[in-house]
Amino acid sequence: MLDKKHQMIQQLTREFAVNEIEPCIDYAEEHGEFPDELWEKAARYGFMGCCIPEEYGGQGGDFFSSIIMMEQICRTAVGAASMFMANSLSGMPILKCGTEEQKQKYLRPVAEGKKRCAFALTEPGAGSDTGALSTTARQDGDHFILNGRKTFITLGPTCDWAVVFANVIRDDGKKALTAFIVEADTPGFSRGKREKKLGLHASGTCDLIFDDVRVPKENILGTVGGGWRVAGSGLSAGRINVSSQALGGAQGCLDEAVKYAGERVQFGKPIAKFQNTRFKIAEMDAKIEAGRRLIYSAAQMVDRGEDALLQASRAKYYMSEVANEVAYKCLQIHGGYGYMEGFAIERFYRDLRIMPVYEGTSEVQLMVISSAIMK
């Protein structure tokens, strides 16, 4: 299924995850982010700009490579995904819709691990219903003045800039959804408190607040009124990205369950010898492999330039649900120990619960899939 190049990427990422990410997990869980040194190491390995072209500081790899990387990273720590997913959510729209100046100014430092970016679309009153966005942008000469609030923003506490979506109010009163690149040191830009979450403790999340933030017109991403195109430019990639997070996390759960089942002795023999345990593991393995092939197929469609929206929704829906099923069953195999902090399965169980929620809920994916089938 993987050629030699992708096998090498898989192996290299697996080694990085085990040798570099795993020792930092306890720190990240406690402090809400991975240490800066790990970001720097990831950049040196080329992980931060895997599919960003070389002329913008990246490795020039294909999208499929980034999905393989994400799977292996999340096989060790799902919370580490936030270090790498920013390139998909914020970097890809700039790559596809940005000017040459914007690409050089904002993509390069991200690919080199020097800057962090965020994707700010969701609001307190608007998640999947993006038509209900209330953040506004009013033109004032060569600037636009932004007012509003974004919520649940990954990397919000530490981002250096964000792609922010706001409605420009036209003279006729109609709204024109527009994307802006907003630098975090701009006056009026502030951050809410770090959110306390069920899982993903290693990934910082907070609100971003805009109070008369003046953004120069050259920081418009795309065109005024072209916000839907910018948001959609990374939609399939974002959903496949999250699918690969779920895939890696599910595989990590299964790895832990297989290891534990071989060590845990009950009634005079390892629980791996019991047929019930073996059948559970076999069933989970089959579902994970089915999800892997669906996700890989979707990623390869993106690389071929095909419309991958339907396949991305299939992958996002299926793998998100399977990952939670796998986490539940693997925790059950661990028994009481699986419920205790300090066991990886407890962390996986918490972290994977977000998968059917963010980057489009499972219900939204079912809407996309059913619409494609029924039309």
PDB file of C-alpha atoms in Angstrom, residues 139-335:
ATOM      1  CA  GLN A 139     -13.524  49.165   5.913  1.00  0.00           C
ATOM      2  CA  ASP A 140     -11.723  52.314   6.996  1.00  0.00           C
ATOM      3  CA  GLY A 141      -9.465  53.587   4.213  1.00  0.00           C
ATOM      4  CA  ASP A 142      -6.654  51.122   3.640  1.00  0.00           C
ATOM      5  CA  HIS A 143      -7.624  49.058   6.686  1.00  0.00           C
ATOM      6  CA  PHE A 144     -10.476  46.909   7.922  1.00  0.00           C
ATOM      7  CA  ILE A 145     -11.608  47.124  11.540  1.00  0.00           C
ATOM      8  CA  LEU A 146     -12.503  43.740  13.037  1.00  0.00           C
ATOM      9  CA  ASN A 147     -14.837  43.173  15.966  1.00  0.00           C
ATOM     10  CA  GLY A 148     -15.971  39.842  17.331  1.00  0.00           C
ATOM     11  CA  ARG A 149     -14.975  36.704  19.165  1.00  0.00           C
ATOM     12  CA  LYS A 150     -13.788  33.281  18.046  1.00  0.00           C
ATOM     13  CA  THR A 151     -13.967  30.238  20.296  1.00  0.00           C
ATOM     14  CA  PHE A 152     -12.333  26.815  20.723  1.00  0.00           C
ATOM     15  CA  ILE A 153      -9.281  27.957  18.753  1.00  0.00           C
ATOM     16  CA  THR A 154      -6.495  25.368  18.695  1.00  0.00           C
ATOM     17  CA  LEU A 155      -3.099  27.014  19.336  1.00  0.00           C
ATOM     18  CA  GLY A 156      -4.993  30.152  20.328  1.00  0.00           C
ATOM     19  CA  PRO A 157      -2.884  30.711  23.471  1.00  0.00           C
ATOM     20  CA  THR A 158       0.413  30.691  21.561  1.00  0.00           C
ATOM     21  CA  CYS A 159      -0.331  31.592  17.934  1.00  0.00           C
ATOM     22  CA  ASP A 160       1.649  34.402  16.287  1.00  0.00           C
ATOM     23  CA  TRP A 161      -1.100  35.038  13.745  1.00  0.00           C
ATOM     24  CA  ALA A 162      -4.458  33.611  12.742  1.00  0.00           C
ATOM     25  CA  VAL A 163      -6.641  33.249   9.678  1.00  0.00           C
ATOM     26  CA  VAL A 164      -9.806  34.989  10.861  1.00  0.00           C
ATOM     27  CA  PHE A 165     -13.189  34.953   9.121  1.00  0.00           C
ATOM     28  CA  ALA A 166     -15.424  38.001   9.384  1.00  0.00           C
ATOM     29  CA  ASN A 167     -18.391  39.459   7.541  1.00  0.00           C
ATOM     30  CA  VAL A 168     -17.644  42.673   5.676  1.00  0.00           C
ATOM     31  CA  ILE A 169     -20.805  44.780   5.669  1.00  0.00           C
ATOM     32  CA  ARG A 170     -21.324  46.217   2.190  1.00  0.00           C
ATOM     33  CA  ASP A 171     -22.967  49.563   1.438  1.00  0.00           C
ATOM     34  CA  ASP A 172     -26.167  47.746   0.528  1.00  0.00           C
ATOM     35  CA  GLY A 173     -26.197  46.045   3.945  1.00  0.00           C
ATOM     36  CA  LYS A 174     -25.348  42.587   2.604  1.00  0.00           C
ATOM     37  CA  LYS A 175     -22.671  40.455   4.251  1.00  0.00           C
ATOM     38  CA  ALA A 176     -19.520  39.413   2.431  1.00  0.00           C
ATOM     39  CA  LEU A 177     -17.635  36.685   4.288  1.00  0.00           C
ATOM     40  CA  THR A 178     -13.925  37.473   4.083  1.00  0.00           C
ATOM     41  CA  ALA A 179     -10.749  35.883   5.449  1.00  0.00           C
ATOM     42  CA  PHE A 180      -8.038  38.011   7.049  1.00  0.00           C
ATOM     43  CA  ILE A 181      -4.538  37.215   8.267  1.00  0.00           C
ATOM     44  CA  VAL A 182      -4.407  38.872  11.678  1.00  0.00           C
ATOM     45  CA  GLU A 183      -1.149  39.201  13.592  1.00  0.00           C
ATOM     46  CA  ALA A 184      -1.454  38.545  17.321  1.00  0.00           C
ATOM     47  CA  ASP A 185       0.473  41.669  18.352  1.00  0.00           C
ATOM     48  CA  THR A 186      -2.055  43.965  16.643  1.00  0.00           C
ATOM     49  CA  PRO A 187      -3.691  46.359  19.150  1.00  0.00           C
ATOM     50  CA  GLY A 188      -7.143  45.116  20.139  1.00  0.00           C
ATOM     51  CA  PHE A 189      -6.245  41.441  19.617  1.00  0.00           C
ATOM     52  CA  SER A 190      -6.530  39.516  22.873  1.00  0.00           C
ATOM     53  CA  ARG A 191      -6.961  35.962  24.088  1.00  0.00           C
ATOM     54  CA  GLY A 192      -9.403  34.401  26.514  1.00  0.00           C
ATOM     55  CA  LYS A 193      -8.357  32.055  29.292  1.00  0.00           C
ATOM     56  CA  ARG A 194      -7.083  28.615  28.414  1.00  0.00           C
ATOM     57  CA  GLU A 195      -9.972  26.198  28.231  1.00  0.00           C
ATOM     58  CA  LYS A 196     -10.071  23.228  30.588  1.00  0.00           C
ATOM     59  CA  LYS A 197     -11.059  20.286  28.440  1.00  0.00           C
ATOM     60  CA  LEU A 198     -11.991  16.648  28.859  1.00  0.00           C
ATOM     61  CA  GLY A 199      -9.066  15.638  26.665  1.00  0.00           C
ATOM     62  CA  LEU A 200      -6.276  17.037  24.495  1.00  0.00           C
ATOM     63  CA  HIS A 201      -4.685  18.587  27.561  1.00  0.00           C
ATOM     64  CA  ALA A 202      -1.428  18.866  25.618  1.00  0.00           C
ATOM     65  CA  SER A 203      -3.057  21.161  23.059  1.00  0.00           C
ATOM     66  CA  GLY A 204      -3.773  24.749  24.076  1.00  0.00           C
ATOM     67  CA  THR A 205      -7.251  26.110  23.294  1.00  0.00           C
ATOM     68  CA  CYS A 206      -8.779  29.526  23.969  1.00  0.00           C
ATOM     69  CA  ASP A 207     -10.991  32.289  22.572  1.00  0.00           C
ATOM     70  CA  LEU A 208      -9.566  34.987  20.324  1.00  0.00           C
ATOM     71  CA  ILE A 209     -11.113  38.424  20.845  1.00  0.00           C
ATOM     72  CA  PHE A 210     -11.092  41.325  18.382  1.00  0.00           C
ATOM     73  CA  ASP A 211     -11.858  44.806  19.670  1.00  0.00           C
ATOM     74  CA  ASP A 212     -11.449  47.373  16.878  1.00  0.00           C
ATOM     75  CA  VAL A 213      -8.500  45.459  15.446  1.00  0.00           C
ATOM     76  CA  ARG A 214      -7.098  47.311  12.429  1.00  0.00           C
ATOM     77  CA  VAL A 215      -5.970  44.956   9.677  1.00  0.00           C
ATOM     78  CA  PRO A 216      -4.309  46.316   6.523  1.00  0.00           C
ATOM     79  CA  LYS A 217      -6.133  45.465   3.310  1.00  0.00           C
ATOM     80  CA  GLU A 218      -3.064  43.610   2.021  1.00  0.00           C
ATOM     81  CA  ASN A 219      -3.814  41.038   4.731  1.00  0.00           C
ATOM     82  CA  ILE A 220      -7.080  40.021   3.088  1.00  0.00           C
ATOM     83  CA  LEU A 221      -6.713  36.362   2.148  1.00  0.00           C
ATOM     84  CA  GLY A 222      -8.265  35.932  -1.267  1.00  0.00           C
ATOM     85  CA  THR A 223     -10.875  38.585  -1.996  1.00  0.00           C
ATOM     86  CA  VAL A 224     -13.565  40.493  -0.133  1.00  0.00           C
ATOM     87  CA  GLY A 225     -16.509  38.126  -0.163  1.00  0.00           C
ATOM     88  CA  GLY A 226     -14.256  35.173  -1.006  1.00  0.00           C
ATOM     89  CA  GLY A 227     -14.238  33.751   2.510  1.00  0.00           C
ATOM     90  CA  TRP A 228     -16.193  30.639   1.574  1.00  0.00           C
ATOM     91  CA  ARG A 229     -13.588  29.738  -1.027  1.00  0.00           C
ATOM     92  CA  VAL A 230     -10.776  30.213   1.498  1.00  0.00           C
ATOM     93  CA  ALA A 231     -12.545  28.118   4.126  1.00  0.00           C
ATOM     94  CA  GLY A 232     -13.368  25.440   1.583  1.00  0.00           C
ATOM     95  CA  SER A 233      -9.814  25.333   0.225  1.00  0.00           C
ATOM     96  CA  GLY A 234      -8.702  23.429   3.300  1.00  0.00           C
ATOM     97  CA  LEU A 235     -11.952  21.668   4.119  1.00  0.00           C
ATOM     98  CA  SER A 236     -11.215  18.242   2.641  1.00  0.00           C
ATOM     99  CA  ALA A 237      -7.599  18.350   3.823  1.00  0.00           C
ATOM    100  CA  GLY A 238      -8.688  19.318   7.338  1.00  0.00           C
ATOM    101  CA  ARG A 239     -11.180  16.481   7.602  1.00  0.00           C
ATOM    102  CA  ILE A 240      -8.719  13.929   6.287  1.00  0.00           C
ATOM    103  CA  ASN A 241      -6.161  15.330   8.717  1.00  0.00           C
ATOM    104  CA  VAL A 242      -8.507  14.761  11.667  1.00  0.00           C
ATOM    105  CA  SER A 243      -9.348  11.298  10.320  1.00  0.00           C
ATOM    106  CA  SER A 244      -5.659  10.426  10.432  1.00  0.00           C
ATOM    107  CA  GLN A 245      -5.508  11.662  14.024  1.00  0.00           C
ATOM    108  CA  ALA A 246      -8.353   9.308  14.897  1.00  0.00           C
ATOM    109  CA  LEU A 247      -6.644   6.506  12.991  1.00  0.00           C
ATOM    110  CA  GLY A 248      -3.349   6.969  14.827  1.00  0.00           C
ATOM    111  CA  GLY A 249      -5.085   7.201  18.185  1.00  0.00           C
ATOM    112  CA  ALA A 250      -7.108   4.044  17.526  1.00  0.00           C
ATOM    113  CA  GLN A 251      -3.957   2.166  16.505  1.00  0.00           C
ATOM    114  CA  GLY A 252      -2.245   3.432  19.656  1.00  0.00           C
ATOM    115  CA  CYS A 253      -5.120   2.090  21.758  1.00  0.00           C
ATOM    116  CA  LEU A 254      -4.903  -1.295  20.069  1.00  0.00           C
ATOM    117  CA  ASP A 255      -1.119  -1.390  20.576  1.00  0.00           C
ATOM    118  CA  GLU A 256      -1.636  -0.796  24.293  1.00  0.00           C
ATOM    119  CA  ALA A 257      -4.408  -3.404  24.549  1.00  0.00           C
ATOM    120  CA  VAL A 258      -2.375  -6.092  22.786  1.00  0.00           C
ATOM    121  CA  LYS A 259       0.609  -5.412  25.034  1.00  0.00           C
ATOM    122  CA  TYR A 260      -1.476  -5.415  28.210  1.00  0.00           C
ATOM    123  CA  ALA A 261      -3.414  -8.543  27.254  1.00  0.00           C
ATOM    124  CA  GLY A 262      -0.161 -10.434  26.864  1.00  0.00           C
ATOM    125  CA  GLU A 263       1.058  -9.347  30.308  1.00  0.00           C
ATOM    126  CA  ARG A 264      -2.097  -9.468  32.429  1.00  0.00           C
ATOM    127  CA  VAL A 265      -2.600 -12.893  34.012  1.00  0.00           C
ATOM    128  CA  GLN A 266      -6.011 -13.994  35.289  1.00  0.00           C
ATOM    129  CA  PHE A 267      -7.190 -17.494  36.171  1.00  0.00           C
ATOM    130  CA  GLY A 268      -3.687 -18.798  35.583  1.00  0.00           C
ATOM    131  CA  LYS A 269      -3.051 -17.488  32.060  1.00  0.00           C
ATOM    132  CA  PRO A 270      -2.657 -14.206  30.130  1.00  0.00           C
ATOM    133  CA  ILE A 271      -6.007 -12.708  29.173  1.00  0.00           C
ATOM    134  CA  ALA A 272      -4.741 -12.756  25.568  1.00  0.00           C
ATOM    135  CA  LYS A 273      -5.424 -16.505  25.685  1.00  0.00           C
ATOM    136  CA  PHE A 274      -9.161 -15.952  26.205  1.00  0.00           C
ATOM    137  CA  GLN A 275     -11.221 -16.122  23.037  1.00  0.00           C
ATOM    138  CA  ASN A 276     -13.319 -13.100  24.017  1.00  0.00           C
ATOM    139  CA  THR A 277     -10.192 -10.924  24.189  1.00  0.00           C
ATOM    140  CA  ARG A 278      -8.788 -12.283  20.942  1.00  0.00           C
ATOM    141  CA  PHE A 279     -12.050 -11.724  19.062  1.00  0.00           C
ATOM    142  CA  LYS A 280     -12.278  -8.140  20.338  1.00  0.00           C
ATOM    143  CA  ILE A 281      -8.747  -7.430  19.167  1.00  0.00           C
ATOM    144  CA  ALA A 282      -9.381  -9.021  15.760  1.00  0.00           C
ATOM    145  CA  GLU A 283     -12.570  -7.014  15.262  1.00  0.00           C
ATOM    146  CA  MET A 284     -10.852  -3.744  16.179  1.00  0.00           C
ATOM    147  CA  ASP A 285      -7.914  -4.476  13.897  1.00  0.00           C
ATOM    148  CA  ALA A 286     -10.232  -5.083  10.929  1.00  0.00           C
ATOM    149  CA  LYS A 287     -12.102  -1.815  11.491  1.00  0.00           C
ATOM    150  CA  ILE A 288      -8.889   0.171  11.895  1.00  0.00           C
ATOM    151  CA  GLU A 289      -7.470  -1.253   8.685  1.00  0.00           C
ATOM    152  CA  ALA A 290     -10.691  -0.436   6.812  1.00  0.00           C
ATOM    153  CA  GLY A 291     -10.457   3.139   8.073  1.00  0.00           C
ATOM    154  CA  ARG A 292      -6.801   3.367   7.106  1.00  0.00           C
ATOM    155  CA  ARG A 293      -7.537   2.430   3.510  1.00  0.00           C
ATOM    156  CA  LEU A 294     -10.435   4.888   3.327  1.00  0.00           C
ATOM    157  CA  ILE A 295      -8.253   7.710   4.656  1.00  0.00           C
ATOM    158  CA  TYR A 296      -5.315   6.889   2.399  1.00  0.00           C
ATOM    159  CA  SER A 297      -7.669   6.835  -0.583  1.00  0.00           C
ATOM    160  CA  ALA A 298      -9.008  10.287   0.308  1.00  0.00           C
ATOM    161  CA  ALA A 299      -5.497  11.716   0.751  1.00  0.00           C
ATOM    162  CA  GLN A 300      -4.380  10.374  -2.614  1.00  0.00           C
ATOM    163  CA  MET A 301      -7.430  11.975  -4.240  1.00  0.00           C
ATOM    164  CA  VAL A 302      -6.289  15.350  -2.883  1.00  0.00           C
ATOM    165  CA  ASP A 303      -2.833  14.813  -4.361  1.00  0.00           C
ATOM    166  CA  ARG A 304      -4.358  13.960  -7.733  1.00  0.00           C
ATOM    167  CA  GLY A 305      -6.320  17.202  -7.678  1.00  0.00           C
ATOM    168  CA  GLU A 306      -9.678  15.431  -7.483  1.00  0.00           C
ATOM    169  CA  ASP A 307     -12.709  16.596  -5.514  1.00  0.00           C
ATOM    170  CA  ALA A 308     -12.242  14.685  -2.263  1.00  0.00           C
ATOM    171  CA  LEU A 309     -15.034  16.272  -0.216  1.00  0.00           C
ATOM    172  CA  LEU A 310     -17.281  13.187  -0.180  1.00  0.00           C
ATOM    173  CA  GLN A 311     -14.451  10.759   0.486  1.00  0.00           C
ATOM    174  CA  ALA A 312     -13.095  13.061   3.203  1.00  0.00           C
ATOM    175  CA  SER A 313     -16.498  13.103   4.927  1.00  0.00           C
ATOM    176  CA  ARG A 314     -16.725   9.325   4.716  1.00  0.00           C
ATOM    177  CA  ALA A 315     -13.284   8.997   6.269  1.00  0.00           C
ATOM    178  CA  LYS A 316     -13.978  11.600   8.964  1.00  0.00           C
ATOM    179  CA  TYR A 317     -17.276  10.029   9.968  1.00  0.00           C
ATOM    180  CA  TYR A 318     -16.142   6.411   9.925  1.00  0.00           C
ATOM    181  CA  MET A 319     -12.779   6.778  11.629  1.00  0.00           C
ATOM    182  CA  SER A 320     -14.023   9.198  14.294  1.00  0.00           C
ATOM    183  CA  GLU A 321     -16.721   6.746  15.364  1.00  0.00           C
ATOM    184  CA  VAL A 322     -14.442   3.698  15.132  1.00  0.00           C
ATOM    185  CA  ALA A 323     -11.733   5.415  17.193  1.00  0.00           C
ATOM    186  CA  ASN A 324     -14.145   5.946  20.071  1.00  0.00           C
ATOM    187  CA  GLU A 325     -15.397   2.375  19.841  1.00  0.00           C
ATOM    188  CA  VAL A 326     -11.823   1.089  19.888  1.00  0.00           C
ATOM    189  CA  ALA A 327     -10.851   3.307  22.836  1.00  0.00           C
ATOM    190  CA  TYR A 328     -13.835   2.001  24.822  1.00  0.00           C
ATOM    191  CA  LYS A 329     -13.058  -1.652  24.131  1.00  0.00           C
ATOM    192  CA  CYS A 330      -9.337  -1.262  24.784  1.00  0.00           C
ATOM    193  CA  LEU A 331     -10.000   0.439  28.116  1.00  0.00           C
ATOM    194  CA  GLN A 332     -12.334  -2.459  28.968  1.00  0.00           C
ATOM    195  CA  ILE A 333      -9.523  -4.924  28.232  1.00  0.00           C
ATOM    196  CA  HIS A 334      -7.349  -2.999  30.710  1.00  0.00           C
ATOM    197  CA  GLY A 335     -10.044  -3.293  33.393  1.00  0.00           C
TER     198      GLY A 335
END
